[in-house]
Short mmCIF file of C-alpha atoms and ligand atoms in Angstrom, two decimals:
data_model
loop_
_atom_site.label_atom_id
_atom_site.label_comp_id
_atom_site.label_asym_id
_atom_site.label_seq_id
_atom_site.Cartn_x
_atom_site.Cartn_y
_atom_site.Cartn_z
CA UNK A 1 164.97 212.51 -7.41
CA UNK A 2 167.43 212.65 -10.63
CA UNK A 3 166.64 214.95 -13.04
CA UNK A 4 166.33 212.72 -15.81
CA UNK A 5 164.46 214.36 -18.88
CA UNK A 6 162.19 212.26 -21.02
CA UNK A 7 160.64 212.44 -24.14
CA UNK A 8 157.72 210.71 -25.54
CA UNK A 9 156.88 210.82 -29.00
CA UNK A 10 153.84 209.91 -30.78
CA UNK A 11 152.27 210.33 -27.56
CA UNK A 12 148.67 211.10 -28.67
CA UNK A 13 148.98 207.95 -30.71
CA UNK A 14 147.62 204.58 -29.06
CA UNK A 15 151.08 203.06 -28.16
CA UNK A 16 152.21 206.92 -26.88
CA UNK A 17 149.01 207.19 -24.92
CA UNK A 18 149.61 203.74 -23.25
CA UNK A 19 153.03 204.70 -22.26
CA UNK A 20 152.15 207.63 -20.12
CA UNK A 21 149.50 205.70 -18.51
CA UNK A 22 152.67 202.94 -17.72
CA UNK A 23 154.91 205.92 -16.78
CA UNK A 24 152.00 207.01 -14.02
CA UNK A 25 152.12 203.85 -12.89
CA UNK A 26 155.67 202.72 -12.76
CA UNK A 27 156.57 206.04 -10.63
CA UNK A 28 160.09 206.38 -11.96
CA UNK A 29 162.62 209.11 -11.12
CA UNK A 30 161.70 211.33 -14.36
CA UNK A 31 162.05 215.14 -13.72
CA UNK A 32 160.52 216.46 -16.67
CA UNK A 33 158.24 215.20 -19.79
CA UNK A 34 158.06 216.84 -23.68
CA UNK A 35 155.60 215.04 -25.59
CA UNK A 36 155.83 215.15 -29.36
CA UNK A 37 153.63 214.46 -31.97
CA UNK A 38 153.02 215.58 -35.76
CA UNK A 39 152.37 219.35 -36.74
CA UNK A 40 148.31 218.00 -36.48
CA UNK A 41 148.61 217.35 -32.82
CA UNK A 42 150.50 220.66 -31.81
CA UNK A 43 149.57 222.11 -29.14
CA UNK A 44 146.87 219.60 -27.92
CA UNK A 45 146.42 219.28 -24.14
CA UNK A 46 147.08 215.93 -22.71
CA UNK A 47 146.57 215.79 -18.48
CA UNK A 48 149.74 213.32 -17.69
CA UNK A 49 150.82 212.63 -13.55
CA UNK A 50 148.37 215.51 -12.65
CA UNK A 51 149.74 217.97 -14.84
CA UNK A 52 148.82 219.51 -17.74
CA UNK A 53 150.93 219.03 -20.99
CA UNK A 54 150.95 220.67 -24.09
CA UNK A 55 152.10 218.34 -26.94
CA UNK A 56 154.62 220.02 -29.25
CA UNK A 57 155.44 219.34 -33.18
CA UNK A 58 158.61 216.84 -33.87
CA UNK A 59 161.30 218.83 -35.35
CA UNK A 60 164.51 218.29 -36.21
CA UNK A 61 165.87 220.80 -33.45
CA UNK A 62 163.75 219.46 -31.04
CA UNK A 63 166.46 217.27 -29.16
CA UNK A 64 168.87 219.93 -29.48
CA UNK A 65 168.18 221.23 -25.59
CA UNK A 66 169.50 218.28 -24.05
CA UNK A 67 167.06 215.07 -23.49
CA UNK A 68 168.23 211.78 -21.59
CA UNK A 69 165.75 209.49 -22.88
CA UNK A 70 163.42 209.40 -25.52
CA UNK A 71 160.59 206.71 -25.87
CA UNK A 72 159.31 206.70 -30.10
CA UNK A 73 156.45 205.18 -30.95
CA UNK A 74 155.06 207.36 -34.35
CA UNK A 75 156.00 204.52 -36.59
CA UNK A 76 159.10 203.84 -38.79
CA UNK A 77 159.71 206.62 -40.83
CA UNK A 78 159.42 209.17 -38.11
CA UNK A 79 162.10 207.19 -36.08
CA UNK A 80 164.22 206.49 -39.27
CA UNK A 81 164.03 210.61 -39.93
CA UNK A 82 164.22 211.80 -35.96
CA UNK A 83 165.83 209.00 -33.91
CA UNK A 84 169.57 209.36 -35.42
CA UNK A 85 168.97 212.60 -34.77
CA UNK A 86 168.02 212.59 -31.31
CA UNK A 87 170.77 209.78 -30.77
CA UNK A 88 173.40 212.30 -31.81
CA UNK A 89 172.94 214.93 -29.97
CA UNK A 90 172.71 212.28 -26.84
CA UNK A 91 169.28 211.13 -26.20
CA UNK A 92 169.09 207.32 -25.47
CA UNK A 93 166.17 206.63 -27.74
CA UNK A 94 163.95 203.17 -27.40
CA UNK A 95 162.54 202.88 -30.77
CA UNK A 96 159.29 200.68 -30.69
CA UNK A 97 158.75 200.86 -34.50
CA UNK A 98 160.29 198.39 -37.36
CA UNK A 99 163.11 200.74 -38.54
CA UNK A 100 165.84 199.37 -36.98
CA UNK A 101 165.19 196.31 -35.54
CA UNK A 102 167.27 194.22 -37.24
CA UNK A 103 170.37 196.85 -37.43
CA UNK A 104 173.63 195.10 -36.05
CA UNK A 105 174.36 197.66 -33.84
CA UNK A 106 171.07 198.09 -32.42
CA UNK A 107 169.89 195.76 -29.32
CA UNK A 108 166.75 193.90 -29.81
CA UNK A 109 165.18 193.89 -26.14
CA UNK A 110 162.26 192.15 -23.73
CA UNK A 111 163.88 192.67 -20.43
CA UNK A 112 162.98 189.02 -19.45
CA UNK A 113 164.48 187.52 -22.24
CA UNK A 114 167.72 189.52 -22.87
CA UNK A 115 168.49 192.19 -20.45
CA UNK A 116 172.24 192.07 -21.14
CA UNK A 117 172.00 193.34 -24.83
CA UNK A 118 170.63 196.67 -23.23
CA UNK A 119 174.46 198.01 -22.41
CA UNK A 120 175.61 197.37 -25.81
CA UNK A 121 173.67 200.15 -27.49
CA UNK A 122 174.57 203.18 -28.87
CA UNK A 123 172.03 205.27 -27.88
CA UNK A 124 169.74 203.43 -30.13
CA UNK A 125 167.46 200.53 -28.53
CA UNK A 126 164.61 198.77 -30.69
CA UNK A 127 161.25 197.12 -28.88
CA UNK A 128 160.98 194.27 -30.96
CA UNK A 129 157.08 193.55 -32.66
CA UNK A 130 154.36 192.86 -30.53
CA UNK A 131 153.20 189.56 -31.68
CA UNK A 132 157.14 188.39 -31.20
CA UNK A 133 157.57 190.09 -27.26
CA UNK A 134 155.19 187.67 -26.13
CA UNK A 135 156.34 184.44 -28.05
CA UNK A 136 159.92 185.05 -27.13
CA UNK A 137 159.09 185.57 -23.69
CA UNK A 138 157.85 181.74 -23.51
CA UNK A 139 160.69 180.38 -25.92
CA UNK A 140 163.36 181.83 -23.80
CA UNK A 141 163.01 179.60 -20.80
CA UNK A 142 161.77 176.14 -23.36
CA UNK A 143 165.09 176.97 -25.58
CA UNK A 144 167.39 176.96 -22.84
CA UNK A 145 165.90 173.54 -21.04
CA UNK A 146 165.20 171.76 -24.33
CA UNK A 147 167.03 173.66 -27.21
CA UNK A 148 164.11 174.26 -29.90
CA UNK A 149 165.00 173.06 -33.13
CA UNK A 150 161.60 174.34 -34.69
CA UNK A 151 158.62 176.52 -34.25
CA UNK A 152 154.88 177.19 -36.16
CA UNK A 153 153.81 180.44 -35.40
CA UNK A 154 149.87 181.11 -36.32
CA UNK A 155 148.76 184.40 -34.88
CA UNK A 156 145.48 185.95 -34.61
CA UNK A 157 146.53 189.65 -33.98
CA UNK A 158 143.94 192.50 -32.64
CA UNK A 159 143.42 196.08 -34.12
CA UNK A 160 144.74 198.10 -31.53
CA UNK A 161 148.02 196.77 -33.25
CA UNK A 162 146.87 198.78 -36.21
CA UNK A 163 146.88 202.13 -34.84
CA UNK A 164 143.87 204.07 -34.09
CA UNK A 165 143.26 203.96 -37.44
CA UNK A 166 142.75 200.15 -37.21
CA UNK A 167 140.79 200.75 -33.97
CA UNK A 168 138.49 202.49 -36.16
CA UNK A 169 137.73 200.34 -38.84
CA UNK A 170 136.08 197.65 -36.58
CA UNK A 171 134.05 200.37 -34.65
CA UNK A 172 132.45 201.82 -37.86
CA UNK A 173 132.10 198.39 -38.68
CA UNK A 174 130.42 196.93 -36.23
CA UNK A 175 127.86 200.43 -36.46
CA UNK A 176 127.63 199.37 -40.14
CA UNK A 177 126.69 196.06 -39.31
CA UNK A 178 123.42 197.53 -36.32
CA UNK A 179 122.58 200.83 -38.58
CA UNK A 180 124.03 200.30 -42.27
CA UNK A 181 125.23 203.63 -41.98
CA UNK A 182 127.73 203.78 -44.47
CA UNK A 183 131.54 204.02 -43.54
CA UNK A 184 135.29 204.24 -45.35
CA UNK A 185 137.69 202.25 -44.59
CA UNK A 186 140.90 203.96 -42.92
CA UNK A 187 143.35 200.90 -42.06
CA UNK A 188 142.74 197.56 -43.71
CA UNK A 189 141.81 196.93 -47.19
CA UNK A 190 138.57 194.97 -46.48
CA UNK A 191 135.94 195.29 -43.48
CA UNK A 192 137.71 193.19 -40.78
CA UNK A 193 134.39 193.22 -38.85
CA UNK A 194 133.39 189.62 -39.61
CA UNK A 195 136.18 189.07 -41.06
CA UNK A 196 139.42 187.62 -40.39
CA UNK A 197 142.62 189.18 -43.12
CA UNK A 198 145.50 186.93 -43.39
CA UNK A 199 147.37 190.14 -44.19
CA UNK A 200 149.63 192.40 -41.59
CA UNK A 201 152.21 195.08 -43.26
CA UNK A 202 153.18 194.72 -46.94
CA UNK A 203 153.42 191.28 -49.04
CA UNK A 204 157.32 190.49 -50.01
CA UNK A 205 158.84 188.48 -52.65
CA UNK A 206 159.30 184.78 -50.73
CA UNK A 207 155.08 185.31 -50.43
CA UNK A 208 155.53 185.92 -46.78
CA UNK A 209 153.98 189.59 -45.03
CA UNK A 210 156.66 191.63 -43.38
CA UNK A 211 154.78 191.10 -40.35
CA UNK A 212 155.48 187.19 -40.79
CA UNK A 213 159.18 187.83 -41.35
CA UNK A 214 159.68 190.10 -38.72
CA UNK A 215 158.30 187.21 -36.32
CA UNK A 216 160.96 184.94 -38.01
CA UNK A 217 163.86 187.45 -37.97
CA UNK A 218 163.52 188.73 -34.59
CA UNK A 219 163.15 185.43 -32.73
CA UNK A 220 166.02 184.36 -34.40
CA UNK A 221 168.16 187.85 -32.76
CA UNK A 222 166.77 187.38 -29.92
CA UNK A 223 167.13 184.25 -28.90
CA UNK A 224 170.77 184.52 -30.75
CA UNK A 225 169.45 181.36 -33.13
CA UNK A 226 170.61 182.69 -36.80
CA UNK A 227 169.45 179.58 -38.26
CA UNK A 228 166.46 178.39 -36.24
CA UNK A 229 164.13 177.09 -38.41
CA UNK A 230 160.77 178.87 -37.84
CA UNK A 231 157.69 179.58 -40.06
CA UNK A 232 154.57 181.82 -39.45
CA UNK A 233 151.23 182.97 -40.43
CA UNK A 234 150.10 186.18 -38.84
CA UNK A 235 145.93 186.87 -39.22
CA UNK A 236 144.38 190.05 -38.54
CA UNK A 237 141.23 189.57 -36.01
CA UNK A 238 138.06 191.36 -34.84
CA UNK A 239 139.57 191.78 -31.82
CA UNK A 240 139.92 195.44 -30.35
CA UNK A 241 142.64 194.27 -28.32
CA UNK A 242 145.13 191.65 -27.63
CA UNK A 243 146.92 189.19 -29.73
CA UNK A 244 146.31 185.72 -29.21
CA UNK A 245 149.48 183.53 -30.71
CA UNK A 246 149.34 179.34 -31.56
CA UNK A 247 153.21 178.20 -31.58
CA UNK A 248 154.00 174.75 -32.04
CA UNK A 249 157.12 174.34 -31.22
CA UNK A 250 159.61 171.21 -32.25
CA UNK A 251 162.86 170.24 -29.58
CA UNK A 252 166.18 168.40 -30.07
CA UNK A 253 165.76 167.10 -26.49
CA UNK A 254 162.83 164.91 -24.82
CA UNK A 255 160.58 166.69 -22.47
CA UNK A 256 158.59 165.75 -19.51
CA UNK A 257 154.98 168.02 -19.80
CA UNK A 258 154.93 168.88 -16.07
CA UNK A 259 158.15 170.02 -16.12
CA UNK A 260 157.74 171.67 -19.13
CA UNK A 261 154.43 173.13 -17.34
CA UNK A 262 156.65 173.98 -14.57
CA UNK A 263 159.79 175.48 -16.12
CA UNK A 264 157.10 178.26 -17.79
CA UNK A 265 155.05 178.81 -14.01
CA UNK A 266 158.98 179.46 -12.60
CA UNK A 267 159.37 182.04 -15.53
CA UNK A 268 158.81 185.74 -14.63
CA UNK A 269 155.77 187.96 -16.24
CA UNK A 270 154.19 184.22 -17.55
CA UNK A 271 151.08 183.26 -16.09
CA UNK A 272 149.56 180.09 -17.19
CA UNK A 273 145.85 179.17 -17.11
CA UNK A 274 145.63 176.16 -18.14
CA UNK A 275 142.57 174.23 -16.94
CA UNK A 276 140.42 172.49 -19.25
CA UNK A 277 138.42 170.25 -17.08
CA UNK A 278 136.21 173.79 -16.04
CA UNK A 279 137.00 175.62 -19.46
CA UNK A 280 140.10 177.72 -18.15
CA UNK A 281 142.58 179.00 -20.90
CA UNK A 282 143.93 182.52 -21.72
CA UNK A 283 141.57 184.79 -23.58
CA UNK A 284 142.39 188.12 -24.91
CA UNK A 285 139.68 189.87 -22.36
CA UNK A 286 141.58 188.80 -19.66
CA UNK A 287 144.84 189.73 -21.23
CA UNK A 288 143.71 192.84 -21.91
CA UNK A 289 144.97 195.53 -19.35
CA UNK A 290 147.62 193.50 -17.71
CA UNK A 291 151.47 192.84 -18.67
CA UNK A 292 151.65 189.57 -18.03
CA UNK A 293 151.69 187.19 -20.95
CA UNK A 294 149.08 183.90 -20.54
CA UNK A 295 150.32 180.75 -21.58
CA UNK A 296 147.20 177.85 -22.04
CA UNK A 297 146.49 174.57 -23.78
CA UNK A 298 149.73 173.44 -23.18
CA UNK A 299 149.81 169.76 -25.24
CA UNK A 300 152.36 167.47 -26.31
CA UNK A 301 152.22 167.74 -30.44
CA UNK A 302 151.92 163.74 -31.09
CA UNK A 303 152.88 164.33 -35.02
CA UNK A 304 156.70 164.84 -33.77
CA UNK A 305 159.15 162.97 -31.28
CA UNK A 306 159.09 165.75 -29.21
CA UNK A 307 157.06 168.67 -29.60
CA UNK A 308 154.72 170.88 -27.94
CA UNK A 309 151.58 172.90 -28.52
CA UNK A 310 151.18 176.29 -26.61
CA UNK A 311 148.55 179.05 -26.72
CA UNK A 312 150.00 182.18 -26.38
CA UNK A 313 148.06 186.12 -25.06
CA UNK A 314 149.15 189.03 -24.20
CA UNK A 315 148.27 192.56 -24.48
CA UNK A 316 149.66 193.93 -27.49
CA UNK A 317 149.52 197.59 -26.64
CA UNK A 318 151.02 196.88 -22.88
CA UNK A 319 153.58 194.03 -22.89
CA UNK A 320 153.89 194.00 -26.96
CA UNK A 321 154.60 197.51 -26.73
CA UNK A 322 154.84 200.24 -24.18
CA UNK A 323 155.54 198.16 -21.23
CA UNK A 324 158.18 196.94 -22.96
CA UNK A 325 159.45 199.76 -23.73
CA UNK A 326 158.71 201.29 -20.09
CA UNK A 327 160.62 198.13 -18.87
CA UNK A 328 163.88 199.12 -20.54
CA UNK A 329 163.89 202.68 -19.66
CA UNK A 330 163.39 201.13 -16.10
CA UNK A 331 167.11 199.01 -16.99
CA UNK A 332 169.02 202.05 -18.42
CA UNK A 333 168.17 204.16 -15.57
P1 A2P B 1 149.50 212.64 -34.58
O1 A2P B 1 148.43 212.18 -33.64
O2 A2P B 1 149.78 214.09 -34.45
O3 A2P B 1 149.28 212.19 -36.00
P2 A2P B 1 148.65 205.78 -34.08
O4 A2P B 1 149.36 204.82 -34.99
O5 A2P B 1 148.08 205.11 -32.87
O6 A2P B 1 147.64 206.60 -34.78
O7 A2P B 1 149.77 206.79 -33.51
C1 A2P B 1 150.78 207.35 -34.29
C2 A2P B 1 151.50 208.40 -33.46
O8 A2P B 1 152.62 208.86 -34.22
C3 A2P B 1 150.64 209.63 -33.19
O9 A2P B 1 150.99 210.19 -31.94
C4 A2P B 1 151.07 210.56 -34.33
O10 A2P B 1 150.86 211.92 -34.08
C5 A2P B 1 152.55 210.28 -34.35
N1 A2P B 1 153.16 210.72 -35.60
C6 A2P B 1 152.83 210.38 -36.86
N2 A2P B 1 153.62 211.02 -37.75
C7 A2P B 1 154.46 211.79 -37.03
C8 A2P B 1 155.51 212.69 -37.36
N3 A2P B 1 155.87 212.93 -38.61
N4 A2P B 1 156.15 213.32 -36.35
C9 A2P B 1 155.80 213.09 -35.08
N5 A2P B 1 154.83 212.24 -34.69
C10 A2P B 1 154.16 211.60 -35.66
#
């Protein structure tokens, strides 16, 4: 076995937890573990491939004894603050936070889609969002067959993308709801039991979210479309976990729907369940847990020469996140 040194931080977060439970699955040749989290998590005890680890406080030192790989997922500032640092002294860091996503030097990565950007880093590699992983992952093999000229995006996006903050709001919500015990609100500004927030990360100036124009952005660096025309609407959901995606999507070419049907079965980590006549079609339950990404309701969109309806789910903490990022520490090695 190499002795490849890896470092996970943020791991007592809900993206960090997920990615040691990846890493225990995935097996890979990894020597030795640190996991960081904030000065409040310091020295917690987290049992990780039948050991037990003691997380440590991020510092700025704490790259300096030498780390191959580092996997970040403690949110933007922490990686705009740490990761330079880290990628200094040598650490290949896959960032799955916003901060430098759209950096021209930085690769923008789902293994599927893009696996050659991965050598072009330098020593900085961004996961891109979660609600975009899965999307791209059934543009890719569409755009090069039929060359997409346009795509919708409405999303319906679950709380375990909020953090456990997030996470929390809905379960004191739904106690509120059965005992009207009386809660605050850590995450969202209004309940989002019962309630669906057409809100995700802050409002800009064009009237967009960020989360909106991340979607846009990013599908237009990954798919290396600069101009693609593309709009979204991205919904916050009751839904512990999951995100469910609709994307109507406009081509310059003419498509035949069982080819279409078959060019996304041929595509790796897609699954489609598309069944109608007994009720089959992806649900976030049965994304949940699993990295592949369910494609359903596949239907010609009639309002354009040639267009198609898709309904897109994946699990957001897995594929839209730590898989992801497990995926491309799988490449680099
Ligand atoms: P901590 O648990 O100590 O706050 P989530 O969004 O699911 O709550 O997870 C966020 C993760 O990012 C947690 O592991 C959290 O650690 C970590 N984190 C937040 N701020 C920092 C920081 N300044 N340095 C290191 N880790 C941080």
């Amino acid at each position: 076995m190499k002795n490849y040194k890896l470092a996970i931080v943020g791991a007592t977060g809900v993206v960090g937890q997920m990615v040691l439970k990846v890493l225990e699955e995935k097996k890979l040749p990894i020597s030795e573990y640190v996991l960081f989290a904030s000065s409040k998590s310091a020295g917690k005890k987290v049992s990780f491939m039948n050991k037990e680890y003691e997380v440590q406080e991020l510092k700025e030192d704490s790259f300096d004894s030498h780390i191959d790989f580092a996997i970040f997922s403690a949110g933007g500032d922490t990686a705009k603050k740490y990761a330079p640092i880290a990628a200094e002294k040598g650490t290949i860091v896959i960032d799955n936070s916003n901060a430098f996503r759209m950096d021209k030097d930085v690769p923008l990565v789902v293994p599927e889609v893009n696996p050659e950007e991965i050598k072009k880093h330098h020593n900085i590699i961004s996961n891109p969002n979660c609600s975009t992983i899965q999307a791209v992952a059934c543009l890719k093999p569409l755009d090069d067959k039929y060359n997409i000229k346009r795509i919708v995006y409405s999303t319906y996006q679950a709380v375990s993308g909020a953090g456990s903050k997030g996470i929390h709001d809905l379960e004191n919500g739904i106690i509120n709801y059965l005992t009207k015990e009386n809660y605050k609100l850590e995450k969202f500004n209004y309940p989002i039991f019962n309630n669906c927030i057409p809100h995700i990360d802050v409002f800009l100036e064009n009237g967009y979210t960020k989360e909106e124009q991340k979607m846009i952005n990013e599908t237009r660096k990954i798919l290396k479309k600069p101009d693609l025309k593309i709009t979204a609407t991205t919904v916050r959901v009751p839904v512990f976990n999951s995100h469910s995606e609709s994307i109507n999507i406009e081509f310059e070419k003419s498509f035949d729907l069982n080819e279409l049907k078959q060019t996304l079965k041929d595509s790796p980590s897609l699954k489609i369940i598309d069944d109608i006549s007994n009720n089959k079609y992806p649900l976030a339950t049965s994304a949940t847990g699993h990295d592949d990404v369910l494609i359903g309701r596949i239907r010609r969109d009639y309002s354009v020469i040639s267009g198609v309806n898709l309904w897109v789910v994946a699990d957001n903490i897995r594929k839209g996140a730590a898989s992801n990022a497990v995926q491309i520490l799988e490449h680099l090695i």
